[in-house]
Every structure is written in structure tokens, then in C-alpha cells.
Coordinates of C-alpha atoms and ligand atoms in Angstrom, one line a residue:
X1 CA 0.0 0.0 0.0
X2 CA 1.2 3.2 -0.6
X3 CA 2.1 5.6 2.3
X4 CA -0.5 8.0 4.4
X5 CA 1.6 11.3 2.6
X6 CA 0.8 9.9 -0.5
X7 CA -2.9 9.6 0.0
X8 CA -4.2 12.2 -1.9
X9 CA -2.6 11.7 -5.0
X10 CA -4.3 8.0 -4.8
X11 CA -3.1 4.6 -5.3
X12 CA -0.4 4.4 -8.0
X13 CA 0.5 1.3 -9.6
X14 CA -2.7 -0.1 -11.7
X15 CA -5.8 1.9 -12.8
X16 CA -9.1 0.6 -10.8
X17 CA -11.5 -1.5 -13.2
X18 CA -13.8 1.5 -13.6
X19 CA -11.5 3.8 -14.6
X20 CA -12.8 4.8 -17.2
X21 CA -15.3 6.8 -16.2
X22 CA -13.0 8.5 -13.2
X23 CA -10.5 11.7 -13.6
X24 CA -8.5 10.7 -10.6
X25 CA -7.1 7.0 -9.5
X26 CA -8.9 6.1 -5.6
X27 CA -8.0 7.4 -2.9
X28 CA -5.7 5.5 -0.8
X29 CA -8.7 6.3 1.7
X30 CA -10.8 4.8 -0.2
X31 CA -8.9 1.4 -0.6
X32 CA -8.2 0.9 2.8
X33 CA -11.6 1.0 3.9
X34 CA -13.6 -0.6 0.7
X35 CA -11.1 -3.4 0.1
X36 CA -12.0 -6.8 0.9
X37 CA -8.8 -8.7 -0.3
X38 CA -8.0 -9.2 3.2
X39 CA -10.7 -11.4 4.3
X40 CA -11.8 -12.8 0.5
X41 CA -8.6 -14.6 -0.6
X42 CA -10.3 -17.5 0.6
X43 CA -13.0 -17.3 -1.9
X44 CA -10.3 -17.9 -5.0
X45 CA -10.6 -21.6 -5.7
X46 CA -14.9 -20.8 -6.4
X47 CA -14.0 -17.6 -8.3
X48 CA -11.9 -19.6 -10.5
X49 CA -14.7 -22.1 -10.6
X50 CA -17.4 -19.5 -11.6
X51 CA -15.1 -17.8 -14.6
X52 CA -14.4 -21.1 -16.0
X53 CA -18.4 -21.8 -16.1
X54 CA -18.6 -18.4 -17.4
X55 CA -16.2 -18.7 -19.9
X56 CA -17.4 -21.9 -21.2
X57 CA -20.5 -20.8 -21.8
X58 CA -19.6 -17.3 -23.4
X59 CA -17.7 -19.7 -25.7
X60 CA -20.3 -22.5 -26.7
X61 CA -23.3 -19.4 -27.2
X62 CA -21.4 -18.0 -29.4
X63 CA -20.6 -14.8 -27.2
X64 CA -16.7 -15.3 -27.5
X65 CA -15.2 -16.7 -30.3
X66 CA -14.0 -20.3 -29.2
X67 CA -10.6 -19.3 -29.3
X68 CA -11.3 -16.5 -26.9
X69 CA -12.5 -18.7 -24.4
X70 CA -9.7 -21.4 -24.8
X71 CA -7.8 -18.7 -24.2
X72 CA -9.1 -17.4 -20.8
X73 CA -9.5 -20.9 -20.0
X74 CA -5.7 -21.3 -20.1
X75 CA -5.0 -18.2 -18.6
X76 CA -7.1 -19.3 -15.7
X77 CA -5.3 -22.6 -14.9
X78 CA -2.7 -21.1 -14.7
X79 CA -3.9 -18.4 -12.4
X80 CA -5.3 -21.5 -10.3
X81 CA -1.7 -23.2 -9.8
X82 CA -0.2 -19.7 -9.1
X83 CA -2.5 -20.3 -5.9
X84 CA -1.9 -24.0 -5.4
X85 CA 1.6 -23.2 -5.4
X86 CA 1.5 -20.1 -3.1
X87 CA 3.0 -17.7 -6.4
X88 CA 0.7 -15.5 -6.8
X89 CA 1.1 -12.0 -6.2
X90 CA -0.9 -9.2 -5.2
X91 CA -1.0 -6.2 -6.4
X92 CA -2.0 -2.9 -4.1
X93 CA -4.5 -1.6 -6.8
X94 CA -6.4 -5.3 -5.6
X95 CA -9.0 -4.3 -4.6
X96 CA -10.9 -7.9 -3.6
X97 CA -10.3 -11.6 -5.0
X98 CA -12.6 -11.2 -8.0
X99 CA -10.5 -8.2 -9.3
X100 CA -7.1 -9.5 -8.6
X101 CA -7.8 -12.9 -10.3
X102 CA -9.4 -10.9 -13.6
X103 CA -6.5 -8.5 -13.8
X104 CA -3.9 -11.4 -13.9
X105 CA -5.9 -12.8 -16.5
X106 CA -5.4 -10.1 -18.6
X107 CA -1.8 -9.9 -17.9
X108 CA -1.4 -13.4 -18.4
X109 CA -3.1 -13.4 -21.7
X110 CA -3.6 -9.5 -22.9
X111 CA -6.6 -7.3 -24.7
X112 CA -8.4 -11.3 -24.4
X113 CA -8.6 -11.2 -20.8
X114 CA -10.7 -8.1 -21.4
X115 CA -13.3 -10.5 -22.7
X116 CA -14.0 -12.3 -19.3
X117 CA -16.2 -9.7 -17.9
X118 CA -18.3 -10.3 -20.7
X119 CA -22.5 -10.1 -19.3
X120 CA -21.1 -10.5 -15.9
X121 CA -20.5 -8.5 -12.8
X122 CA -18.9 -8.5 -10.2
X123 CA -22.4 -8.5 -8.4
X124 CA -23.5 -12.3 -9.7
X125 CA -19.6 -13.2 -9.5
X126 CA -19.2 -12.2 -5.6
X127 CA -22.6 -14.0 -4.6
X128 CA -21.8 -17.1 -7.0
X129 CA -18.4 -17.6 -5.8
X130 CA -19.9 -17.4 -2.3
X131 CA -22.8 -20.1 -2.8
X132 CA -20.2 -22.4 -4.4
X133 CA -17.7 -21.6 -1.0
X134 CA -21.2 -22.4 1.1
X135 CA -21.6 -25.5 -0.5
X136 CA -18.4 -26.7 0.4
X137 CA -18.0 -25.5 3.3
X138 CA -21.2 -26.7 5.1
X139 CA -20.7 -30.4 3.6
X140 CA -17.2 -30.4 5.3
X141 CA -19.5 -28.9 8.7
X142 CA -21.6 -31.5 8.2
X143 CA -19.4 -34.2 8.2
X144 CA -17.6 -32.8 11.6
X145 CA -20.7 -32.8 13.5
X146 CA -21.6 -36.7 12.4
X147 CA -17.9 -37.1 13.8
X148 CA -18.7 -35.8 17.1
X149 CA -22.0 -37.4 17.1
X150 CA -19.8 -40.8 16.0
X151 CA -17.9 -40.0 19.4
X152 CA -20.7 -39.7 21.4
X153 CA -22.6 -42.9 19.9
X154 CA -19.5 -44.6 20.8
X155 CA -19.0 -43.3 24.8
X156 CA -22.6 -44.4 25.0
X157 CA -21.6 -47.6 23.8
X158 CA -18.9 -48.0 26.3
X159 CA -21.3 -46.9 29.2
X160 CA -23.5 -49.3 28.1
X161 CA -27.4 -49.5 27.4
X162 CA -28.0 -52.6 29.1
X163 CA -28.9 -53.4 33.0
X164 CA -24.7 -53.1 33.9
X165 CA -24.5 -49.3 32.2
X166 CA -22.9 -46.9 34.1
X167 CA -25.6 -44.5 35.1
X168 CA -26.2 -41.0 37.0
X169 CA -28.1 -38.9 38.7
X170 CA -30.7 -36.8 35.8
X171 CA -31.3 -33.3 36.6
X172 CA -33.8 -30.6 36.5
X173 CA -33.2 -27.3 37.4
X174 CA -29.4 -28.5 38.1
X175 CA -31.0 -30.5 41.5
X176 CA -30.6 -34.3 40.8
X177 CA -34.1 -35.6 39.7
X178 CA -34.0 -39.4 38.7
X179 CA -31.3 -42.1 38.0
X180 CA -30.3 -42.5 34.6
X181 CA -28.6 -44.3 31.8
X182 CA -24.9 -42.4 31.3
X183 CA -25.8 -43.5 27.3
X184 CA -29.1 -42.4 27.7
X185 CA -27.6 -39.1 28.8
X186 CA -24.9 -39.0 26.2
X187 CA -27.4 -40.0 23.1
X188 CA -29.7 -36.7 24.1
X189 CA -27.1 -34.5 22.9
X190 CA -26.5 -36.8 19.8
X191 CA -29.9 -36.1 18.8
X192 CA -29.3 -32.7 19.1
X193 CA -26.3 -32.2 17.4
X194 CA -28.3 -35.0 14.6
X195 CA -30.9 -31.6 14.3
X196 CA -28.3 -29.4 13.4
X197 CA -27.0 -31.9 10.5
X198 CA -30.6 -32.3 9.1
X199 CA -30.9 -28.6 9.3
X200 CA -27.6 -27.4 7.4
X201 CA -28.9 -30.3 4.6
X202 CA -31.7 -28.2 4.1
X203 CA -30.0 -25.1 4.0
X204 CA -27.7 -26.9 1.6
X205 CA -30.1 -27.2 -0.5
X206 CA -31.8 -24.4 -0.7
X207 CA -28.8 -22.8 -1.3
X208 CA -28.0 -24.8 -4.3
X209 CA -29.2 -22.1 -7.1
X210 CA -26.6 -19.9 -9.4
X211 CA -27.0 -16.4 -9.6
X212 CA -24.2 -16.4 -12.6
X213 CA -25.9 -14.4 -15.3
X214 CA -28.0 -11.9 -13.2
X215 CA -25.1 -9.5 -14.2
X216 CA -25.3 -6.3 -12.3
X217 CA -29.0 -6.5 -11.7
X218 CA -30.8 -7.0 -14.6
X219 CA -29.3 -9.6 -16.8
X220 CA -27.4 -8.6 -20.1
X221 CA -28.7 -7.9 -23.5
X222 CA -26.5 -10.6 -24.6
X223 CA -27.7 -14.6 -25.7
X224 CA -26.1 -15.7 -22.3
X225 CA -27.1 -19.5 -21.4
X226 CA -27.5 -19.2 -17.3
X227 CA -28.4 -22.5 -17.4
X228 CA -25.1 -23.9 -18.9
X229 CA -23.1 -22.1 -16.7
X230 CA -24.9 -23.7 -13.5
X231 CA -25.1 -27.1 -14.8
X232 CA -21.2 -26.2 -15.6
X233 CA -20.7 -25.3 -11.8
X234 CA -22.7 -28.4 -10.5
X235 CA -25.6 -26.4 -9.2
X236 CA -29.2 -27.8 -8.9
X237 CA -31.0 -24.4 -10.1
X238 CA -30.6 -21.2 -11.5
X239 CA -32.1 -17.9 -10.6
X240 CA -35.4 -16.7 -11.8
X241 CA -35.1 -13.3 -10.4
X242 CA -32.3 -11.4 -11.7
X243 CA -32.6 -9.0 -8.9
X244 CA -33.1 -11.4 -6.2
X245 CA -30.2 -13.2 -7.3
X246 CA -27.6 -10.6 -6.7
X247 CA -29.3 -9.4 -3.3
X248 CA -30.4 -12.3 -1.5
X249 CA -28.4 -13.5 1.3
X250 CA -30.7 -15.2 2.9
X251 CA -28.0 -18.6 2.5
X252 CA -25.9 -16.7 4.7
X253 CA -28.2 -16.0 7.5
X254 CA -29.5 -19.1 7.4
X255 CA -26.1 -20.9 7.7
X256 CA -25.2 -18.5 10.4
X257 CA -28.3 -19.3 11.9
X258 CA -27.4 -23.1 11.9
X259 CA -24.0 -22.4 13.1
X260 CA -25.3 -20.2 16.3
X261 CA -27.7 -23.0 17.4
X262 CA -25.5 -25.8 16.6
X263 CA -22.9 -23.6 18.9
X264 CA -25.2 -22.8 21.4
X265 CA -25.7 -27.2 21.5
X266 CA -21.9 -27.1 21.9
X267 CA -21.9 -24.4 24.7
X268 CA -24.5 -26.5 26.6
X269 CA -22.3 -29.5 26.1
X270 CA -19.3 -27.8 27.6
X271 CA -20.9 -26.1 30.2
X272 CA -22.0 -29.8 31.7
X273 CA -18.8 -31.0 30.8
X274 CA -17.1 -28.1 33.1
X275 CA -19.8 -29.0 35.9
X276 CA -18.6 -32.1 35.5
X277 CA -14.9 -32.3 35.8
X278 CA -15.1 -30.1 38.9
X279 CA -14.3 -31.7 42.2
X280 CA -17.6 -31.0 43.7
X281 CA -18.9 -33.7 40.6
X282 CA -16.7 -35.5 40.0
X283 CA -18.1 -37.3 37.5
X284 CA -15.4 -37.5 34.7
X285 CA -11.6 -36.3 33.9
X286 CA -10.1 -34.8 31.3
X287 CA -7.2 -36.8 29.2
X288 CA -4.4 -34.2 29.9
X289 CA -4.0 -33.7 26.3
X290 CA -7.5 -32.0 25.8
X291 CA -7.1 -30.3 29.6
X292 CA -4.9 -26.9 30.3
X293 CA -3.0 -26.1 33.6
X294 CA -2.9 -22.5 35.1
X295 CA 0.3 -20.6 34.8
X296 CA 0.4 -20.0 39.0
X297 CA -1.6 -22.5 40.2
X298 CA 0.0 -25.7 40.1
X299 CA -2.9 -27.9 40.9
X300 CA -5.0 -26.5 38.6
X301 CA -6.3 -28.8 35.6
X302 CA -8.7 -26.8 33.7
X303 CA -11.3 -28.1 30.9
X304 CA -10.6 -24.7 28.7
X305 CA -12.3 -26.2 25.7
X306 CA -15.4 -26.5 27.5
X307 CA -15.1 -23.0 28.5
X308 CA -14.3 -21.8 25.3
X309 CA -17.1 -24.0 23.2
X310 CA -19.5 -22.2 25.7
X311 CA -17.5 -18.8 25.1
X312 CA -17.0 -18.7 21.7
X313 CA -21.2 -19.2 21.3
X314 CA -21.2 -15.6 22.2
X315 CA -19.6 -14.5 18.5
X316 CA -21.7 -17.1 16.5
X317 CA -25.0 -15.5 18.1
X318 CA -23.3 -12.3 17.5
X319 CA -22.2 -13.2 13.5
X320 CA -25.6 -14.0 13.1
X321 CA -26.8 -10.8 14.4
X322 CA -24.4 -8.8 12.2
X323 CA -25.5 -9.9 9.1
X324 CA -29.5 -9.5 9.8
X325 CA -28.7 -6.3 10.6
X326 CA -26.7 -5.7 7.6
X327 CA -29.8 -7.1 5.7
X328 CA -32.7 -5.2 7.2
X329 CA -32.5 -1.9 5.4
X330 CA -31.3 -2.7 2.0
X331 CA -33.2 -1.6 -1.0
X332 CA -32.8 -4.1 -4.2
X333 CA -30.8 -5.1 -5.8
X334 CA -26.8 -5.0 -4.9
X335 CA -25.3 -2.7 -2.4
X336 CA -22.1 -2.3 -1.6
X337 CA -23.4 -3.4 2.4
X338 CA -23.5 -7.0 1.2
X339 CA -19.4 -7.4 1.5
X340 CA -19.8 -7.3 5.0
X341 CA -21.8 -10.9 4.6
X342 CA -18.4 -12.3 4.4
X343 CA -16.4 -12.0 7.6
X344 CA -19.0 -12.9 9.8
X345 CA -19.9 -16.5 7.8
X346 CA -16.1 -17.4 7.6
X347 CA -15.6 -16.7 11.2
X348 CA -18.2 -18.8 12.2
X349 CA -17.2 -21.4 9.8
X350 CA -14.1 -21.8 11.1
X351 CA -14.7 -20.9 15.0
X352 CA -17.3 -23.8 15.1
X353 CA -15.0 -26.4 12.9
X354 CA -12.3 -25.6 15.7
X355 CA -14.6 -26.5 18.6
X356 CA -16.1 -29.6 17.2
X357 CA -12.7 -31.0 16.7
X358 CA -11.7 -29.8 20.2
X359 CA -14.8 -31.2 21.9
X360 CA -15.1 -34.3 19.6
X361 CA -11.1 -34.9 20.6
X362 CA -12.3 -34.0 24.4
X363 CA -15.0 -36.8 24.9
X364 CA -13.4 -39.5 22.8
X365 CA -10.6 -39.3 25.1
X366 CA -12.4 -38.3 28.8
X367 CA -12.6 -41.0 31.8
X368 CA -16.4 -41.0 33.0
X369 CA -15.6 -42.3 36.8
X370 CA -18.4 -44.3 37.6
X371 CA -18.4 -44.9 41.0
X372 CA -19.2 -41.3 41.6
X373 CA -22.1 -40.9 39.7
X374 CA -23.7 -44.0 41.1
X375 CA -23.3 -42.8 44.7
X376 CA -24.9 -39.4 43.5
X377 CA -27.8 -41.5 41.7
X378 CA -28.0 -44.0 44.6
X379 CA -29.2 -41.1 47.0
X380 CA -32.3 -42.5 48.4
X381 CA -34.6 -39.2 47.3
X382 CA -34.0 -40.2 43.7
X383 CA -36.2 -43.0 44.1
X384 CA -39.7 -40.7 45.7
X385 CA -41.4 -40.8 42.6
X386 CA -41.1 -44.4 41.9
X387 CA -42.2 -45.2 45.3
X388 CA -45.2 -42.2 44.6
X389 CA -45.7 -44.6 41.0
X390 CA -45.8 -47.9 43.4
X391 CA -48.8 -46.1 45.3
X392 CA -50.6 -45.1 42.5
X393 CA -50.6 -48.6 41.0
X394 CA -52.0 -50.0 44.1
X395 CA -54.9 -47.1 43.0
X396 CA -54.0 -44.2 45.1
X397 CA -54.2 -40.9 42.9
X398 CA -50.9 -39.8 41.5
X399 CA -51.6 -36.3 43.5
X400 CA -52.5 -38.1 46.6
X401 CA -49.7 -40.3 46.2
X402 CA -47.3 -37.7 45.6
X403 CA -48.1 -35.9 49.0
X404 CA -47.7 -39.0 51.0
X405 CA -44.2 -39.6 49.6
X406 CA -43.4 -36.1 49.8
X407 CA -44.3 -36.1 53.2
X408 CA -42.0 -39.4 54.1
X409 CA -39.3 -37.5 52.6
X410 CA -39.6 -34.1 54.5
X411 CA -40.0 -36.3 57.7
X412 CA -37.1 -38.3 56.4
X413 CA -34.8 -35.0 55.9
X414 CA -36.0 -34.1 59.3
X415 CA -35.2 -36.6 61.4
X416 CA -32.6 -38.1 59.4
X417 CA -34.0 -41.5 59.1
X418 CA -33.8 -43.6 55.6
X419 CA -36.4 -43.1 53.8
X420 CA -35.9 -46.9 52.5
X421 CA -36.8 -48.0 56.6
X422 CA -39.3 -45.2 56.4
X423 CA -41.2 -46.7 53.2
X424 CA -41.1 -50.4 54.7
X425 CA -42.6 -49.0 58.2
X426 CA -45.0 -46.9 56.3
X427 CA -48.9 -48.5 56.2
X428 CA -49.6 -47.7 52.8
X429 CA -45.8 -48.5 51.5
X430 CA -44.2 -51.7 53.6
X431 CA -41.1 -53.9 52.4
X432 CA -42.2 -54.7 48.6
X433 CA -42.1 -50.9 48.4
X434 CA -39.0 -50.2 50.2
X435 CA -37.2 -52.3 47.3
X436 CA -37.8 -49.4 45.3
X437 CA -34.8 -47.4 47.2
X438 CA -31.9 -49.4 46.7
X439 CA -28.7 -48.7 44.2
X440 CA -29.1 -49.2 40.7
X441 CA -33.0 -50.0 40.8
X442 CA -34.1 -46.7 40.2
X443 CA -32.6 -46.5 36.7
X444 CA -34.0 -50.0 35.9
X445 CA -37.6 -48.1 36.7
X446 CA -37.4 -45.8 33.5
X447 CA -38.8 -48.2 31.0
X448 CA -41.5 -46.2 29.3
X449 CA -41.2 -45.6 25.6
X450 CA -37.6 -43.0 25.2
X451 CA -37.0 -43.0 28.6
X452 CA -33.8 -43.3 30.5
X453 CA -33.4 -46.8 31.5
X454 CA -31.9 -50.1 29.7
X455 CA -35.7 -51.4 29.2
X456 CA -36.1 -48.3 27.0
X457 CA -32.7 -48.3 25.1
X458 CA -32.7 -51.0 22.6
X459 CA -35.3 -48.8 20.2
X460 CA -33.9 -46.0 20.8
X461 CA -30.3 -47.2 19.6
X462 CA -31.6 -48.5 16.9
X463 CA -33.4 -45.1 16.0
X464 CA -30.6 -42.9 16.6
X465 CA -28.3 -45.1 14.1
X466 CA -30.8 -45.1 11.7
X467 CA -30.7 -41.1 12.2
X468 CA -27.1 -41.4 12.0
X469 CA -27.0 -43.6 8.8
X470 CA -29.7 -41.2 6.9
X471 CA -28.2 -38.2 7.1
X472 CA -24.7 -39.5 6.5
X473 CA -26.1 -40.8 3.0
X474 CA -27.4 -37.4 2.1
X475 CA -24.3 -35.5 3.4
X476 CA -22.2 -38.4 1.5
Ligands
LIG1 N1 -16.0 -7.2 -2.8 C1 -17.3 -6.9 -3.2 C2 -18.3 -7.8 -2.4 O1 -17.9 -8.7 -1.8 C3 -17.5 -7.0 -4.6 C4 -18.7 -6.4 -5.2 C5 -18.4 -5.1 -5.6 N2 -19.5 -4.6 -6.5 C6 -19.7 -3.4 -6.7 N3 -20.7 -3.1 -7.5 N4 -18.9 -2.4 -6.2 O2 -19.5 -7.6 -2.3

């Protein structure tokens, strides 16, 4: 970039791409702050995919002469290996990715590469190149959440489903509630994470329509074939709406969308997985790989990936935020606005990669210590509401029977007595009841259709790997 003292006399070095119409070169001013080379780069392998479409087609309708478009072809292979191989260079007069790879063009080939922008702009081009960067993207996002869904099938494999699983205490309102399966436990944020997969599928597919040929808004007075250059790119549709094409972003704020509650998913994942790997749990331990120490505390083994996958929630809600905003006041069709559609999708791409690969390495390698979550489930309260079940199959109304058990249990707390002696001495309880309190039944009580004990467990594995096998076939 050219220095601050030189800023009025504008950026030397290349003449912008609408020059002509312009007395003066930009203003270094005006560079700076409209560029968006510095975040875009990432966008060149789809840019390169779109002007090949676009070439291909100006050349088979007859728009370039067939030569032409061999030509540009070339020239943009070879601009594509200059990437591969990390040679290409930059100029300062670059003003985003689109520009940078079109002016090499023409230096590559000459007065030809001229011919490129043919019935295009860089309106359909940006949003093209960013649909075709979408596409790949959320496959690869995709695929890392059935990863970490993989992970957590297989803990909850290792816990067991069956009568021996490792189980805990279930919580509402963070008090411990009823005993359940550890699996049972582990598979309820597999289907979550499963809702997110299905979801970005669907976005996927809706996103799956070129823009390339909706030119600067209107289309071109030019026999341009949208549809060749689409089926070129491998996308299902094409526009209908030239307008609509080179203003909607509703693929972005969608996929940010996904990202934000497939974040927030993670967030509540780490935020039990912090709970848990405290000392007052004590339910599991971090592998000291996937675990951080404090740089004065000695002691101190710290589950910073949990923290962080609960943190870093706070800028995916936020990303999504931006970019409604962004939206909300623009008239049709482009505006210059839309660029900032950009940073906000790739940091949330790649924030949310990073912390299902964290997590996913996290769990896969965590001890669950099972002895400690047994004595928490064992605690004799967990078992009230089967013993307030037992009364209401002898006929007692579930509201009657509730009182009578809660009333056992406040006496219990009171006076300190078990409330598994209590139950057996009580007239409308006795021993057969009393076998309700007792460790490891109370899970074995959770048998209804989906719920959290072994009797419940074989249908739902088998549901949840059906799940699991669907959407990987779509996502394959
Ligand atoms: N870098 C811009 C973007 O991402 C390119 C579009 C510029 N178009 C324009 N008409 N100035 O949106």
C-alpha cells in the first residue's frame, strides 16, 4: 500500500476497473476502507470455478469466439496453480479476489482477458463464488458434526445400554431428579447435534441455485445460457429473479443461523462438561492432552475447551446478528453493504470447525468415573417418585400419592431417618415398596417408551443409528 503522505494523490500502480469513467485513481482512503482482499482470498478456488463456467459458456453461445475462451480458459489454470503453489502475487491496486484474479488474466493473456467480464458483474460473481464456498463448506460442517456425534454414539456404547450401564443422577433445574442411563444421557445430545446436521442439509439445499448471469441486476442484452453455466458449476437451479439473485443472502443467515444454534448445542455440552470435571462432581476427567493447567496455580487442571465452546457461542450468536442487521435496510438489488456478509460466515465457519474438533477430541478421550455418579444417583430421594408410582398402582391418585411420599421424605430429611426404613414401616408403603430405594434400581424403573433406563434403550439405539446412517447418506 502506498504511504498515508501519498494519499491524496491516490493509489499508483494499476488503474481501478472502472477507470474509465473516473479523472482521478482512488484514494488510498478509499482502498483501505472498501477493500476486501484481506478477508476474501479464501474465496479464490470458487471464483476460478465460476469464470471457468462463465467462460465456457460465453464460448459455446457463441458470445466469445471459441478461441477467446480457450484462451481465458488457459490463462485461468494457470492463475489457479499460481494459488496452489503459493506464487501468486498481489498487487495494491487489488482491490478484492474477483478483481485480482481478472487483472492477472489479462496480464497473463492480454486485450483477451478483457473479454471475461463479458454479461457479468462483479455483483452475480461475488454471490456465485460465495454459494459455491457455502456448498463446500457446510458439507465439510456437516461431516464434523456426524464425527462428534460418531464419538458420542461410541462413549454411549462403552457406558452401556444394558442393565450393567454406568448411570447417574438426571437433573432438572441442576437438582438431581432421577437415575439415569450415562448412554441415555450422552445420546440426548447426539440427537441434538443430529438436528443441526438435518438442518444445514436443508440449508444446503436451498442454497444450491446460481446467480451467474443476473449481471449487475438485470441480466445482459447478450444470448447468455445461465443455465449452462450452472449445470457447468454443478448447481441444482438457477435464478429466476435477476434482482433477487444478486441481493439475497438469505444462505448466509441461514447458515449462520445453523452455526449459532449448533454452537449454542456445543456451549451446553461444555458447560456440563465443566460441571462435570469439577471436584464438587466428579463425574469424569479430562485426558491431559485435551485439559490446560494455570500458569500460577499448580494444581489446577482446567477443561478450557469447554469453557471456550460455551465462550465462543457468544460470537456465533453475534455473527448472526451482524449480518441480519446488515440485511434489514437494503433496497434491491446489490449494495455495496452486502461485503460485509463475508467475515462474519467465515468466522463462524471456522470458530465452530475448531470447537467440534476440540470437543469431539475431548470426549473421545475423557474417563467417566463411575463410581461417583452412582453414589450421587443412589441417593435415596431419587427413588420418591417411583415409590409415589408404586402407590398409584396399588390405586392411590398420583396427586394423593405424591403428597404421601413427599411427606416421608420431608420427615425423612427431618429426622434423618432412611427413607428406604421409612417406606417399609409406612402403612400404605411396607417392604415390597422399600425395594424401590436401593442402588441401581431406580434407573431400571425408567422403562416407558424413550426414557432413560436399559428397558427403554434398545429402540432408541436403533433409532438414533438409523438417524445417523440417513443423514450421512445425504451428506455423502
Ligand atoms: N468485494 C465486493 C463484495 O464482496 C465485490 C462487489 C463489488 N461490487 C460493486 N458493485 N462495487 O461484495
Amino acid at each position: 500500500m502506498a504511504s498515508q503522505s501519498d494519499s491524496n494523490k491516490g493509489v499508483q500502480g494499476g488503474a481501478a476497473l472502472w477507470h474509465g469513467r473516473f479523472a482521478q485513481a482512488p484514494a488510498q482512503e478509499l482502498m483501505e476502507f472498501t477493500q476486501s482482499l484481506s478477508f476474501d482470498r479464501q474465496l479464490w478456488p470458487f471464483d476460478i470455478i465460476g469464470s471457468l463456467a462463465h467462460v465456457h459458456m460465453l464460448g459455446v453461445t457463441g458470445v466469445l469466439s471459441s478461441g477467446d475462451a480457450a484462451t481465458i480458459s488457459e490463462a485461468l489454470i494457470v492463475v489457479r496453480s499460481e494459488f496452489e503453489t503459493d506464487e501468486f502475487v498481489f498487487l495494491d491496486t487489488d482491490e478484492d479476489i474477483h478483481t485480482a484474479i481478472e487483472r492477472r488474466v489479462t496480464q497473463l493473456c492480454g486485450d483477451v482477458g478483457g473479454k471475461l467480464h463479458t454479461a457479468r458483474s462483479r455483483n452475480d460473481q461475488v454471490v456465485t463464488a460465495l454459494r459455491l464456498w457455502c456448498k463446500h463448506n457446510v458439507a465439510q460442517l456437516t461431516q464434523r458434526t456426524l464425527g462428534l456425534v460418531d464419538t458420542l454414539v461410541l462413549r454411549a456404547q462403552q457406558a452401556g445400554w444394558d442393565q450393567d450401564g454406568i448411570y447417574l443422577p438426571g437433573y432438572t433445574h441442576l437438582q438431581r431428579a432421577q437415575p439415569i442411563l450415562l448412554a441415555h444421557h450422552l445420546g440426548a445430545h447426539a440427537w441434538s447435534l443430529l438436528r443441526d446436521v438435518e438442518r444445514l442439509q436443508q440449508t444446503l439445499e436451498r442454497l444450491d441455485v446460481s446467480p451467474l448471469g443476473a449481471g449487475a441486476l438485470a441480466g445482459s442484452s447478450l444470448p447468455i445460457d445461465p443455465v449452462l453455466s450452472a449445470a457447468q458449476m454443478g448447481f441444482a437451479k438457477v435464478f429466476a429473479n435477476s434482482l433477487d439473485a444478486v441481493s439475497d443472502r438469505d444462505f448466509v443467515a441461514e447458515i449462520l443461523f445453523d452455526i449459532a444454534l449448533l454452537g449454542t448445542h456445543l456451549s451446553r455440552m461444555g458447560e456440563e462438561w465443566v460441571l462435570w470435571t469439577t471436584e464438587e462432581f466428579g463425574f469424569a476427567q479430562l485426558d491431559d492432552s485435551f485439559a490446560t493447567g494455570s500458569s500460577m496455580l499448580p494444581q489446577k487442571k482446567n477443561a478450557d475447551i469447554a469453557e471456550l465452546a460455551r465462550g465462543k457461542t457468544g460470537r456465533l450468536v453475534g455473527n448472526l446478528t451482524a449480518v441480519l442487521v446488515v440485511l434489514k435496510g437494503l433496497p434491491l438489488a446489490y449494495n455495496r453493504d452486502l461485503q460485509e456478509d463475508k467475515e462474519p460466515l467465515f468466522d463462524s465457519m471456522n470458530q465452530v470447525s475448531l470447537a467440534l474438533s476440540a470437543l469431539t477430541g475431548m470426549i473421545a478421550s475423557a474417563t467417566f468415573n463411575p463410581d461417583v455418579m452412582a453414589q450421587a444417583a443412589d441417593a435415596e430421594a431419587l427413588a420418591a417418585t417411583d415409590l409415589a408410582e408404586w402407590l398409584v398402582r396399588q390405586g392411590m391418585p398420583f396427586r394423593q400419592a405424591h403428597a404421601v411420599i413427599g411427606e416421608l421424605v420431608r420427615v425423612s430429611n427431618d429426622t434423618g431417618a432412611s427413607l428406604k426404613s421409612a417406606a417399609a414401616a409406612h402403612p400404605s408403603l411396607g417392604a415390597e415398596a422399600a425395594k424401590l430405594v436401593g442402588a441401581g434400581v431406580g434407573v431400571r424403573q425408567r422403562k416407558s417408551p424413550g426414557a432413560a433406563g436399559p428397558a427403554a434403550a434398545w429402540a432408541q439405539q436403533q433409532l438414533l443409528r438409523q438417524e445417523i446412517d440417513r443423514l450421512r447418506n445425504i451428506s455423502a
